[in-house]
């Protein structure tokens, strides 16, 4: 029973990202949590970088209250760092760098039109 529960738990860990023309949505543990929503006026900047263990400080979900950073790193290939106007940073791992870059550029270009 324990092995089945561990396999189920590990398979349920995921990070979901949706970027529309109006908002950036993300959630960790896709089956159990609600969407966190950011609108373009809330986002002050973003960067997409190659994964670095020292920058991300490991794998998994982590809140660093001193750096005001929330990290959701599951399959580290590249990391999207989104800076929010309240000083926080959201770090999310991604395997699809090009598509995410296009979606973020499109979202942020709409925020400049406000």
PDB file of N, CA and C in Angstrom:
ATOM      1  N   UNK A   1       0.840  -1.201   0.000  1.00  0.00           N
ATOM      2  CA  UNK A   1       0.000   0.000   0.000  1.00  0.00           C
ATOM      3  C   UNK A   1       0.874   1.250   0.000  1.00  0.00           C
ATOM      4  N   UNK A   2       1.937   1.241   0.789  1.00  0.00           N
ATOM      5  CA  UNK A   2       2.821   2.400   0.861  1.00  0.00           C
ATOM      6  C   UNK A   2       3.471   2.669  -0.491  1.00  0.00           C
ATOM      7  N   UNK A   3       3.923   1.631  -1.155  1.00  0.00           N
ATOM      8  CA  UNK A   3       4.539   1.800  -2.476  1.00  0.00           C
ATOM      9  C   UNK A   3       3.559   2.384  -3.481  1.00  0.00           C
ATOM     10  N   UNK A   4       2.333   1.933  -3.475  1.00  0.00           N
ATOM     11  CA  UNK A   4       1.310   2.460  -4.379  1.00  0.00           C
ATOM     12  C   UNK A   4       1.047   3.925  -4.072  1.00  0.00           C
ATOM     13  N   UNK A   5       0.957   4.280  -2.811  1.00  0.00           N
ATOM     14  CA  UNK A   5       0.737   5.679  -2.429  1.00  0.00           C
ATOM     15  C   UNK A   5       1.909   6.569  -2.841  1.00  0.00           C
ATOM     16  N   UNK A   6       3.120   6.094  -2.682  1.00  0.00           N
ATOM     17  CA  UNK A   6       4.298   6.874  -3.082  1.00  0.00           C
ATOM     18  C   UNK A   6       4.318   7.061  -4.598  1.00  0.00           C
ATOM     19  N   UNK A   7       4.049   6.009  -5.345  1.00  0.00           N
ATOM     20  CA  UNK A   7       4.011   6.116  -6.812  1.00  0.00           C
ATOM     21  C   UNK A   7       2.913   7.080  -7.237  1.00  0.00           C
ATOM     22  N   UNK A   8       1.740   6.997  -6.637  1.00  0.00           N
ATOM     23  CA  UNK A   8       0.637   7.904  -6.968  1.00  0.00           C
ATOM     24  C   UNK A   8       1.014   9.343  -6.637  1.00  0.00           C
ATOM     25  N   UNK A   9       1.620   9.568  -5.477  1.00  0.00           N
ATOM     26  CA  UNK A   9       1.998  10.917  -5.063  1.00  0.00           C
ATOM     27  C   UNK A   9       3.030  11.514  -6.018  1.00  0.00           C
ATOM     28  N   UNK A  10       4.052  10.767  -6.353  1.00  0.00           N
ATOM     29  CA  UNK A  10       5.100  11.262  -7.248  1.00  0.00           C
ATOM     30  C   UNK A  10       4.529  11.536  -8.632  1.00  0.00           C
ATOM     31  N   UNK A  11       3.626  10.690  -9.119  1.00  0.00           N
ATOM     32  CA  UNK A  11       3.048  10.910 -10.444  1.00  0.00           C
ATOM     33  C   UNK A  11       2.087  12.093 -10.469  1.00  0.00           C
ATOM     34  N   UNK A  12       1.581  12.512  -9.320  1.00  0.00           N
ATOM     35  CA  UNK A  12       0.644  13.640  -9.287  1.00  0.00           C
ATOM     36  C   UNK A  12       1.350  14.995  -9.175  1.00  0.00           C
ATOM     37  N   UNK A  13       2.652  15.004  -8.957  1.00  0.00           N
ATOM     38  CA  UNK A  13       3.387  16.257  -8.855  1.00  0.00           C
ATOM     39  C   UNK A  13       3.574  16.844 -10.245  1.00  0.00           C
ATOM     40  N   UNK A  14       3.098  18.057 -10.418  1.00  0.00           N
ATOM     41  CA  UNK A  14       3.276  18.728 -11.700  1.00  0.00           C
ATOM     42  C   UNK A  14       3.084  20.228 -11.520  1.00  0.00           C
ATOM     43  N   UNK A  15       3.584  20.962 -12.484  1.00  0.00           N
ATOM     44  CA  UNK A  15       3.375  22.412 -12.534  1.00  0.00           C
ATOM     45  C   UNK A  15       2.629  22.689 -13.831  1.00  0.00           C
ATOM     46  N   UNK A  16       1.533  23.410 -13.731  1.00  0.00           N
ATOM     47  CA  UNK A  16       0.762  23.775 -14.923  1.00  0.00           C
ATOM     48  C   UNK A  16       0.842  25.278 -15.120  1.00  0.00           C
ATOM     49  N   UNK A  17       1.044  25.685 -16.369  1.00  0.00           N
ATOM     50  CA  UNK A  17       1.113  27.098 -16.736  1.00  0.00           C
ATOM     51  C   UNK A  17       0.152  27.334 -17.890  1.00  0.00           C
ATOM     52  N   UNK A  18      -0.640  28.389 -17.785  1.00  0.00           N
ATOM     53  CA  UNK A  18      -1.490  28.825 -18.890  1.00  0.00           C
ATOM     54  C   UNK A  18      -1.275  30.319 -19.074  1.00  0.00           C
ATOM     55  N   UNK A  19      -1.006  30.721 -20.304  1.00  0.00           N
ATOM     56  CA  UNK A  19      -0.823  32.135 -20.604  1.00  0.00           C
ATOM     57  C   UNK A  19      -1.828  32.495 -21.689  1.00  0.00           C
ATOM     58  N   UNK A  20      -2.721  33.402 -21.354  1.00  0.00           N
ATOM     59  CA  UNK A  20      -3.691  33.890 -22.323  1.00  0.00           C
ATOM     60  C   UNK A  20      -3.334  35.333 -22.651  1.00  0.00           C
ATOM     61  N   UNK A  21      -4.142  35.966 -23.452  1.00  0.00           N
ATOM     62  CA  UNK A  21      -3.899  37.364 -23.785  1.00  0.00           C
ATOM     63  C   UNK A  21      -4.102  38.298 -22.623  1.00  0.00           C
ATOM     64  N   UNK A  22      -4.803  37.856 -21.587  1.00  0.00           N
ATOM     65  CA  UNK A  22      -5.123  38.720 -20.455  1.00  0.00           C
ATOM     66  C   UNK A  22      -4.439  38.359 -19.144  1.00  0.00           C
ATOM     67  N   UNK A  23      -3.917  37.109 -19.013  1.00  0.00           N
ATOM     68  CA  UNK A  23      -3.386  36.707 -17.714  1.00  0.00           C
ATOM     69  C   UNK A  23      -2.360  35.579 -17.830  1.00  0.00           C
ATOM     70  N   UNK A  24      -1.596  35.457 -16.757  1.00  0.00           N
ATOM     71  CA  UNK A  24      -0.614  34.386 -16.570  1.00  0.00           C
ATOM     72  C   UNK A  24      -1.138  33.559 -15.406  1.00  0.00           C
ATOM     73  N   UNK A  25      -1.412  32.272 -15.646  1.00  0.00           N
ATOM     74  CA  UNK A  25      -1.947  31.409 -14.600  1.00  0.00           C
ATOM     75  C   UNK A  25      -0.995  30.243 -14.368  1.00  0.00           C
ATOM     76  N   UNK A  26      -0.820  29.873 -13.097  1.00  0.00           N
ATOM     77  CA  UNK A  26       0.034  28.739 -12.764  1.00  0.00           C
ATOM     78  C   UNK A  26      -0.509  28.034 -11.536  1.00  0.00           C
ATOM     79  N   UNK A  27      -0.182  26.757 -11.435  1.00  0.00           N
ATOM     80  CA  UNK A  27      -0.512  26.013 -10.214  1.00  0.00           C
ATOM     81  C   UNK A  27       0.431  24.830 -10.072  1.00  0.00           C
ATOM     82  N   UNK A  28       0.694  24.497  -8.843  1.00  0.00           N
ATOM     83  CA  UNK A  28       1.527  23.361  -8.480  1.00  0.00           C
ATOM     84  C   UNK A  28       0.578  22.281  -7.984  1.00  0.00           C
ATOM     85  N   UNK A  29       0.896  21.030  -8.179  1.00  0.00           N
ATOM     86  CA  UNK A  29      -0.021  19.932  -7.868  1.00  0.00           C
ATOM     87  C   UNK A  29      -1.334  20.161  -8.616  1.00  0.00           C
ATOM     88  N   UNK A  30      -1.293  19.984  -9.899  1.00  0.00           N
ATOM     89  CA  UNK A  30      -2.393  20.332 -10.786  1.00  0.00           C
ATOM     90  C   UNK A  30      -3.745  19.766 -10.348  1.00  0.00           C
ATOM     91  N   UNK A  31      -3.756  18.631  -9.716  1.00  0.00           N
ATOM     92  CA  UNK A  31      -5.041  18.027  -9.333  1.00  0.00           C
ATOM     93  C   UNK A  31      -5.608  18.573  -8.033  1.00  0.00           C
ATOM     94  N   UNK A  32      -4.783  19.237  -7.213  1.00  0.00           N
ATOM     95  CA  UNK A  32      -5.224  19.558  -5.858  1.00  0.00           C
ATOM     96  C   UNK A  32      -5.318  21.045  -5.531  1.00  0.00           C
ATOM     97  N   UNK A  33      -4.772  21.893  -6.360  1.00  0.00           N
ATOM     98  CA  UNK A  33      -4.739  23.315  -6.015  1.00  0.00           C
ATOM     99  C   UNK A  33      -5.483  24.155  -7.048  1.00  0.00           C
ATOM    100  N   UNK A  34      -5.798  25.373  -6.665  1.00  0.00           N
ATOM    101  CA  UNK A  34      -6.449  26.313  -7.557  1.00  0.00           C
ATOM    102  C   UNK A  34      -5.406  27.087  -8.347  1.00  0.00           C
ATOM    103  N   UNK A  35      -5.853  27.736  -9.400  1.00  0.00           N
ATOM    104  CA  UNK A  35      -4.967  28.550 -10.226  1.00  0.00           C
ATOM    105  C   UNK A  35      -4.573  29.819  -9.481  1.00  0.00           C
ATOM    106  N   UNK A  36      -3.316  30.194  -9.585  1.00  0.00           N
ATOM    107  CA  UNK A  36      -2.835  31.502  -9.146  1.00  0.00           C
ATOM    108  C   UNK A  36      -2.775  32.361 -10.399  1.00  0.00           C
ATOM    109  N   UNK A  37      -3.356  33.549 -10.349  1.00  0.00           N
ATOM    110  CA  UNK A  37      -3.496  34.372 -11.538  1.00  0.00           C
ATOM    111  C   UNK A  37      -2.715  35.672 -11.375  1.00  0.00           C
ATOM    112  N   UNK A  38      -1.954  36.028 -12.410  1.00  0.00           N
ATOM    113  CA  UNK A  38      -1.253  37.307 -12.479  1.00  0.00           C
ATOM    114  C   UNK A  38      -1.681  38.006 -13.761  1.00  0.00           C
ATOM    115  N   UNK A  39      -1.997  39.276 -13.655  1.00  0.00           N
ATOM    116  CA  UNK A  39      -2.328  40.060 -14.838  1.00  0.00           C
ATOM    117  C   UNK A  39      -1.097  40.847 -15.267  1.00  0.00           C
ATOM    118  N   UNK A  40      -1.033  41.295 -16.520  1.00  0.00           N
ATOM    119  CA  UNK A  40       0.153  42.026 -16.988  1.00  0.00           C
ATOM    120  C   UNK A  40       0.551  43.228 -16.130  1.00  0.00           C
ATOM    121  N   UNK A  41      -0.391  44.022 -15.588  1.00  0.00           N
ATOM    122  CA  UNK A  41       0.050  45.136 -14.740  1.00  0.00           C
ATOM    123  C   UNK A  41       0.766  44.698 -13.454  1.00  0.00           C
ATOM    124  N   UNK A  42       0.527  43.467 -13.001  1.00  0.00           N
ATOM    125  CA  UNK A  42       1.188  42.959 -11.799  1.00  0.00           C
ATOM    126  C   UNK A  42       2.608  42.495 -12.079  1.00  0.00           C
ATOM    127  N   UNK A  43       2.924  42.180 -13.317  1.00  0.00           N
ATOM    128  CA  UNK A  43       4.236  41.628 -13.685  1.00  0.00           C
ATOM    129  C   UNK A  43       5.172  42.770 -14.066  1.00  0.00           C
ATOM    130  N   UNK A  44       6.290  42.877 -13.346  1.00  0.00           N
ATOM    131  CA  UNK A  44       7.266  43.934 -13.647  1.00  0.00           C
ATOM    132  C   UNK A  44       8.360  43.465 -14.586  1.00  0.00           C
ATOM    133  N   UNK A  45       8.543  42.166 -14.718  1.00  0.00           N
ATOM    134  CA  UNK A  45       9.550  41.637 -15.613  1.00  0.00           C
ATOM    135  C   UNK A  45       9.616  40.127 -15.528  1.00  0.00           C
ATOM    136  N   UNK A  46      10.318  39.555 -16.478  1.00  0.00           N
ATOM    137  CA  UNK A  46      10.500  38.110 -16.473  1.00  0.00           C
ATOM    138  C   UNK A  46      11.809  37.779 -17.161  1.00  0.00           C
ATOM    139  N   UNK A  47      12.315  36.585 -16.882  1.00  0.00           N
ATOM    140  CA  UNK A  47      13.499  36.092 -17.577  1.00  0.00           C
ATOM    141  C   UNK A  47      13.361  34.591 -17.739  1.00  0.00           C
ATOM    142  N   UNK A  48      13.942  34.070 -18.783  1.00  0.00           N
ATOM    143  CA  UNK A  48      13.929  32.647 -19.069  1.00  0.00           C
ATOM    144  C   UNK A  48      15.377  32.209 -19.217  1.00  0.00           C
ATOM    145  N   UNK A  49      15.842  31.390 -18.280  1.00  0.00           N
ATOM    146  CA  UNK A  49      17.252  31.016 -18.219  1.00  0.00           C
ATOM    147  C   UNK A  49      17.423  29.508 -18.162  1.00  0.00           C
ATOM    148  N   UNK A  50      18.597  29.058 -18.516  1.00  0.00           N
ATOM    149  CA  UNK A  50      18.957  27.652 -18.360  1.00  0.00           C
ATOM    150  C   UNK A  50      18.963  27.314 -16.869  1.00  0.00           C
ATOM    151  N   UNK A  51      18.506  26.125 -16.513  1.00  0.00           N
ATOM    152  CA  UNK A  51      18.443  25.702 -15.116  1.00  0.00           C
ATOM    153  C   UNK A  51      19.823  25.683 -14.478  1.00  0.00           C
ATOM    154  N   UNK A  52      19.897  26.227 -13.289  1.00  0.00           N
ATOM    155  CA  UNK A  52      21.107  26.174 -12.481  1.00  0.00           C
ATOM    156  C   UNK A  52      20.705  25.739 -11.072  1.00  0.00           C
ATOM    157  N   UNK A  53      21.327  24.680 -10.585  1.00  0.00           N
ATOM    158  CA  UNK A  53      21.006  24.172  -9.252  1.00  0.00           C
ATOM    159  C   UNK A  53      21.185  25.262  -8.198  1.00  0.00           C
ATOM    160  N   UNK A  54      22.210  26.093  -8.342  1.00  0.00           N
ATOM    161  CA  UNK A  54      22.506  27.109  -7.334  1.00  0.00           C
ATOM    162  C   UNK A  54      21.504  28.253  -7.362  1.00  0.00           C
ATOM    163  N   UNK A  55      20.993  28.590  -8.544  1.00  0.00           N
ATOM    164  CA  UNK A  55      20.000  29.652  -8.626  1.00  0.00           C
ATOM    165  C   UNK A  55      18.634  29.178  -8.120  1.00  0.00           C
ATOM    166  N   UNK A  56      18.241  27.971  -8.524  1.00  0.00           N
ATOM    167  CA  UNK A  56      16.932  27.444  -8.143  1.00  0.00           C
ATOM    168  C   UNK A  56      16.939  26.821  -6.751  1.00  0.00           C
ATOM    169  N   UNK A  57      18.118  26.504  -6.251  1.00  0.00           N
ATOM    170  CA  UNK A  57      18.285  25.898  -4.925  1.00  0.00           C
ATOM    171  C   UNK A  57      17.597  24.547  -4.802  1.00  0.00           C
ATOM    172  N   UNK A  58      17.718  23.730  -5.842  1.00  0.00           N
ATOM    173  CA  UNK A  58      17.210  22.372  -5.768  1.00  0.00           C
ATOM    174  C   UNK A  58      15.945  22.149  -6.573  1.00  0.00           C
ATOM    175  N   UNK A  59      15.240  21.073  -6.210  1.00  0.00           N
ATOM    176  CA  UNK A  59      14.025  20.673  -6.912  1.00  0.00           C
ATOM    177  C   UNK A  59      12.840  20.709  -5.960  1.00  0.00           C
ATOM    178  N   UNK A  60      11.620  20.755  -6.541  1.00  0.00           N
ATOM    179  CA  UNK A  60      10.402  20.707  -5.747  1.00  0.00           C
ATOM    180  C   UNK A  60       9.813  22.087  -5.522  1.00  0.00           C
ATOM    181  N   UNK A  61       8.904  22.159  -4.576  1.00  0.00           N
ATOM    182  CA  UNK A  61       8.238  23.414  -4.229  1.00  0.00           C
ATOM    183  C   UNK A  61       8.952  24.025  -3.038  1.00  0.00           C
ATOM    184  N   UNK A  62       9.296  25.288  -3.142  1.00  0.00           N
ATOM    185  CA  UNK A  62      10.046  25.928  -2.065  1.00  0.00           C
ATOM    186  C   UNK A  62       9.675  27.397  -1.959  1.00  0.00           C
ATOM    187  N   UNK A  63       9.450  27.864  -0.736  1.00  0.00           N
ATOM    188  CA  UNK A  63       9.238  29.292  -0.471  1.00  0.00           C
ATOM    189  C   UNK A  63      10.440  29.795   0.311  1.00  0.00           C
ATOM    190  N   UNK A  64      11.070  30.824  -0.196  1.00  0.00           N
ATOM    191  CA  UNK A  64      12.197  31.453   0.484  1.00  0.00           C
ATOM    192  C   UNK A  64      11.735  32.830   0.938  1.00  0.00           C
ATOM    193  N   UNK A  65      11.433  32.974   2.236  1.00  0.00           N
ATOM    194  CA  UNK A  65      10.868  34.231   2.733  1.00  0.00           C
ATOM    195  C   UNK A  65      11.890  35.359   2.742  1.00  0.00           C
ATOM    196  N   UNK A  66      13.165  35.027   2.798  1.00  0.00           N
ATOM    197  CA  UNK A  66      14.188  36.073   2.820  1.00  0.00           C
ATOM    198  C   UNK A  66      14.414  36.664   1.433  1.00  0.00           C
ATOM    199  N   UNK A  67      14.369  35.825   0.399  1.00  0.00           N
ATOM    200  CA  UNK A  67      14.534  36.309  -0.971  1.00  0.00           C
ATOM    201  C   UNK A  67      13.204  36.641  -1.632  1.00  0.00           C
ATOM    202  N   UNK A  68      12.079  36.396  -0.922  1.00  0.00           N
ATOM    203  CA  UNK A  68      10.728  36.600  -1.445  1.00  0.00           C
ATOM    204  C   UNK A  68      10.550  35.850  -2.768  1.00  0.00           C
ATOM    205  N   UNK A  69      10.892  34.568  -2.740  1.00  0.00           N
ATOM    206  CA  UNK A  69      10.859  33.746  -3.942  1.00  0.00           C
ATOM    207  C   UNK A  69      10.064  32.477  -3.688  1.00  0.00           C
ATOM    208  N   UNK A  70       9.231  32.119  -4.651  1.00  0.00           N
ATOM    209  CA  UNK A  70       8.542  30.829  -4.649  1.00  0.00           C
ATOM    210  C   UNK A  70       9.077  30.055  -5.841  1.00  0.00           C
ATOM    211  N   UNK A  71       9.617  28.860  -5.597  1.00  0.00           N
ATOM    212  CA  UNK A  71      10.186  28.027  -6.659  1.00  0.00           C
ATOM    213  C   UNK A  71       9.340  26.783  -6.835  1.00  0.00           C
ATOM    214  N   UNK A  72       9.017  26.480  -8.094  1.00  0.00           N
ATOM    215  CA  UNK A  72       8.308  25.252  -8.442  1.00  0.00           C
ATOM    216  C   UNK A  72       9.113  24.572  -9.546  1.00  0.00           C
ATOM    217  N   UNK A  73      10.062  23.749  -9.132  1.00  0.00           N
ATOM    218  CA  UNK A  73      11.008  23.131 -10.057  1.00  0.00           C
ATOM    219  C   UNK A  73      10.773  21.621 -10.054  1.00  0.00           C
ATOM    220  N   UNK A  74      10.278  21.096 -11.182  1.00  0.00           N
ATOM    221  CA  UNK A  74      10.013  19.665 -11.285  1.00  0.00           C
ATOM    222  C   UNK A  74      10.964  19.010 -12.276  1.00  0.00           C
ATOM    223  N   UNK A  75      10.885  19.410 -13.544  1.00  0.00           N
ATOM    224  CA  UNK A  75      11.765  18.867 -14.584  1.00  0.00           C
ATOM    225  C   UNK A  75      12.648  20.011 -15.065  1.00  0.00           C
ATOM    226  N   UNK A  76      13.794  20.160 -14.457  1.00  0.00           N
ATOM    227  CA  UNK A  76      14.605  21.349 -14.750  1.00  0.00           C
ATOM    228  C   UNK A  76      15.299  21.295 -16.094  1.00  0.00           C
ATOM    229  N   UNK A  77      14.885  22.132 -16.982  1.00  0.00           N
ATOM    230  CA  UNK A  77      15.559  22.358 -18.244  1.00  0.00           C
ATOM    231  C   UNK A  77      15.835  23.862 -18.333  1.00  0.00           C
ATOM    232  N   UNK A  78      14.768  24.630 -18.285  1.00  0.00           N
ATOM    233  CA  UNK A  78      14.865  26.085 -18.223  1.00  0.00           C
ATOM    234  C   UNK A  78      13.956  26.575 -17.096  1.00  0.00           C
ATOM    235  N   UNK A  79      14.239  27.769 -16.608  1.00  0.00           N
ATOM    236  CA  UNK A  79      13.453  28.336 -15.516  1.00  0.00           C
ATOM    237  C   UNK A  79      12.910  29.687 -15.937  1.00  0.00           C
ATOM    238  N   UNK A  80      11.597  29.850 -15.774  1.00  0.00           N
ATOM    239  CA  UNK A  80      10.951  31.130 -15.993  1.00  0.00           C
ATOM    240  C   UNK A  80      10.879  31.829 -14.647  1.00  0.00           C
ATOM    241  N   UNK A  81      11.489  33.003 -14.547  1.00  0.00           N
ATOM    242  CA  UNK A  81      11.418  33.817 -13.331  1.00  0.00           C
ATOM    243  C   UNK A  81      10.532  35.017 -13.630  1.00  0.00           C
ATOM    244  N   UNK A  82       9.427  35.115 -12.911  1.00  0.00           N
ATOM    245  CA  UNK A  82       8.478  36.210 -13.093  1.00  0.00           C
ATOM    246  C   UNK A  82       8.567  37.111 -11.870  1.00  0.00           C
ATOM    247  N   UNK A  83       8.902  38.366 -12.092  1.00  0.00           N
ATOM    248  CA  UNK A  83       8.984  39.334 -10.998  1.00  0.00           C
ATOM    249  C   UNK A  83       7.649  40.064 -10.900  1.00  0.00           C
ATOM    250  N   UNK A  84       7.138  40.156  -9.673  1.00  0.00           N
ATOM    251  CA  UNK A  84       5.828  40.759  -9.432  1.00  0.00           C
ATOM    252  C   UNK A  84       6.033  42.110  -8.763  1.00  0.00           C
ATOM    253  N   UNK A  85       5.093  43.034  -8.965  1.00  0.00           N
ATOM    254  CA  UNK A  85       5.260  44.398  -8.464  1.00  0.00           C
ATOM    255  C   UNK A  85       5.274  44.508  -6.938  1.00  0.00           C
ATOM    256  N   UNK A  86       4.952  43.470  -6.200  1.00  0.00           N
ATOM    257  CA  UNK A  86       5.051  43.520  -4.740  1.00  0.00           C
ATOM    258  C   UNK A  86       6.411  43.030  -4.234  1.00  0.00           C
ATOM    259  N   UNK A  87       7.348  42.757  -5.159  1.00  0.00           N
ATOM    260  CA  UNK A  87       8.701  42.362  -4.783  1.00  0.00           C
ATOM    261  C   UNK A  87       8.954  40.867  -4.810  1.00  0.00           C
ATOM    262  N   UNK A  88       7.936  40.066  -4.995  1.00  0.00           N
ATOM    263  CA  UNK A  88       8.111  38.614  -5.031  1.00  0.00           C
ATOM    264  C   UNK A  88       8.596  38.155  -6.404  1.00  0.00           C
ATOM    265  N   UNK A  89       9.177  36.967  -6.431  1.00  0.00           N
ATOM    266  CA  UNK A  89       9.599  36.323  -7.670  1.00  0.00           C
ATOM    267  C   UNK A  89       9.044  34.911  -7.683  1.00  0.00           C
ATOM    268  N   UNK A  90       8.450  34.525  -8.804  1.00  0.00           N
ATOM    269  CA  UNK A  90       7.939  33.177  -9.000  1.00  0.00           C
ATOM    270  C   UNK A  90       8.871  32.486  -9.991  1.00  0.00           C
ATOM    271  N   UNK A  91       9.430  31.337  -9.610  1.00  0.00           N
ATOM    272  CA  UNK A  91      10.322  30.573 -10.484  1.00  0.00           C
ATOM    273  C   UNK A  91       9.648  29.250 -10.825  1.00  0.00           C
ATOM    274  N   UNK A  92       9.473  29.006 -12.135  1.00  0.00           N
ATOM    275  CA  UNK A  92       8.784  27.805 -12.597  1.00  0.00           C
ATOM    276  C   UNK A  92       9.642  27.120 -13.652  1.00  0.00           C
ATOM    277  N   UNK A  93       9.801  25.809 -13.517  1.00  0.00           N
ATOM    278  CA  UNK A  93      10.591  25.074 -14.516  1.00  0.00           C
ATOM    279  C   UNK A  93       9.740  24.789 -15.748  1.00  0.00           C
ATOM    280  N   UNK A  94      10.414  24.695 -16.882  1.00  0.00           N
ATOM    281  CA  UNK A  94       9.732  24.405 -18.134  1.00  0.00           C
ATOM    282  C   UNK A  94      10.646  23.600 -19.041  1.00  0.00           C
ATOM    283  N   UNK A  95      10.042  22.798 -19.879  1.00  0.00           N
ATOM    284  CA  UNK A  95      10.790  22.073 -20.898  1.00  0.00           C
ATOM    285  C   UNK A  95      10.562  22.676 -22.273  1.00  0.00           C
ATOM    286  N   UNK A  96       9.613  23.595 -22.385  1.00  0.00           N
ATOM    287  CA  UNK A  96       9.244  24.171 -23.667  1.00  0.00           C
ATOM    288  C   UNK A  96       9.577  25.660 -23.686  1.00  0.00           C
ATOM    289  N   UNK A  97      10.851  25.952 -23.804  1.00  0.00           N
ATOM    290  CA  UNK A  97      11.348  27.321 -23.697  1.00  0.00           C
ATOM    291  C   UNK A  97      10.795  28.232 -24.791  1.00  0.00           C
ATOM    292  N   UNK A  98      10.815  27.796 -26.031  1.00  0.00           N
ATOM    293  CA  UNK A  98      10.437  28.665 -27.146  1.00  0.00           C
ATOM    294  C   UNK A  98       8.965  29.075 -27.075  1.00  0.00           C
ATOM    295  N   UNK A  99       8.095  28.120 -26.808  1.00  0.00           N
ATOM    296  CA  UNK A  99       6.666  28.429 -26.728  1.00  0.00           C
ATOM    297  C   UNK A  99       6.365  29.360 -25.555  1.00  0.00           C
ATOM    298  N   UNK A 100       7.000  29.118 -24.427  1.00  0.00           N
ATOM    299  CA  UNK A 100       6.794  29.967 -23.257  1.00  0.00           C
ATOM    300  C   UNK A 100       7.311  31.377 -23.502  1.00  0.00           C
ATOM    301  N   UNK A 101       8.445  31.496 -24.178  1.00  0.00           N
ATOM    302  CA  UNK A 101       9.004  32.813 -24.501  1.00  0.00           C
ATOM    303  C   UNK A 101       8.043  33.601 -25.396  1.00  0.00           C
ATOM    304  N   UNK A 102       7.496  32.953 -26.418  1.00  0.00           N
ATOM    305  CA  UNK A 102       6.534  33.628 -27.314  1.00  0.00           C
ATOM    306  C   UNK A 102       5.288  34.079 -26.562  1.00  0.00           C
ATOM    307  N   UNK A 103       4.762  33.214 -25.704  1.00  0.00           N
ATOM    308  CA  UNK A 103       3.546  33.544 -24.958  1.00  0.00           C
ATOM    309  C   UNK A 103       3.788  34.701 -23.989  1.00  0.00           C
ATOM    310  N   UNK A 104       4.944  34.704 -23.313  1.00  0.00           N
ATOM    311  CA  UNK A 104       5.242  35.795 -22.379  1.00  0.00           C
ATOM    312  C   UNK A 104       5.444  37.114 -23.127  1.00  0.00           C
ATOM    313  N   UNK A 105       6.117  37.080 -24.281  1.00  0.00           N
ATOM    314  CA  UNK A 105       6.295  38.305 -25.066  1.00  0.00           C
ATOM    315  C   UNK A 105       4.948  38.859 -25.516  1.00  0.00           C
ATOM    316  N   UNK A 106       4.052  37.981 -25.936  1.00  0.00           N
ATOM    317  CA  UNK A 106       2.722  38.412 -26.369  1.00  0.00           C
ATOM    318  C   UNK A 106       1.937  39.011 -25.198  1.00  0.00           C
ATOM    319  N   UNK A 107       2.000  38.369 -24.046  1.00  0.00           N
ATOM    320  CA  UNK A 107       1.303  38.868 -22.859  1.00  0.00           C
ATOM    321  C   UNK A 107       1.848  40.222 -22.437  1.00  0.00           C
ATOM    322  N   UNK A 108       3.170  40.350 -22.391  1.00  0.00           N
ATOM    323  CA  UNK A 108       3.770  41.600 -21.925  1.00  0.00           C
ATOM    324  C   UNK A 108       3.601  42.725 -22.954  1.00  0.00           C
ATOM    325  N   UNK A 109       3.518  42.412 -24.222  1.00  0.00           N
ATOM    326  CA  UNK A 109       3.286  43.463 -25.223  1.00  0.00           C
ATOM    327  C   UNK A 109       1.885  44.037 -25.079  1.00  0.00           C
ATOM    328  N   UNK A 110       0.938  43.233 -24.641  1.00  0.00           N
ATOM    329  CA  UNK A 110      -0.414  43.752 -24.392  1.00  0.00           C
ATOM    330  C   UNK A 110      -0.439  44.653 -23.174  1.00  0.00           C
ATOM    331  N   UNK A 111       0.437  44.404 -22.197  1.00  0.00           N
ATOM    332  CA  UNK A 111       0.446  45.255 -21.009  1.00  0.00           C
ATOM    333  C   UNK A 111       0.990  46.645 -21.326  1.00  0.00           C
ATOM    334  N   UNK A 112       1.828  46.759 -22.344  1.00  0.00           N
ATOM    335  CA  UNK A 112       2.372  48.065 -22.723  1.00  0.00           C
ATOM    336  C   UNK A 112       1.321  48.935 -23.407  1.00  0.00           C
ATOM    337  N   UNK A 113       0.246  48.316 -23.877  1.00  0.00           N
ATOM    338  CA  UNK A 113      -0.805  49.063 -24.575  1.00  0.00           C
ATOM    339  C   UNK A 113      -1.808  49.693 -23.601  1.00  0.00           C
ATOM    340  N   UNK A 114      -1.718  49.425 -22.321  1.00  0.00           N
ATOM    341  CA  UNK A 114      -2.682  49.976 -21.345  1.00  0.00           C
ATOM    342  C   UNK A 114      -2.489  51.460 -21.177  1.00  0.00           C
TER     343      UNK A 114
END
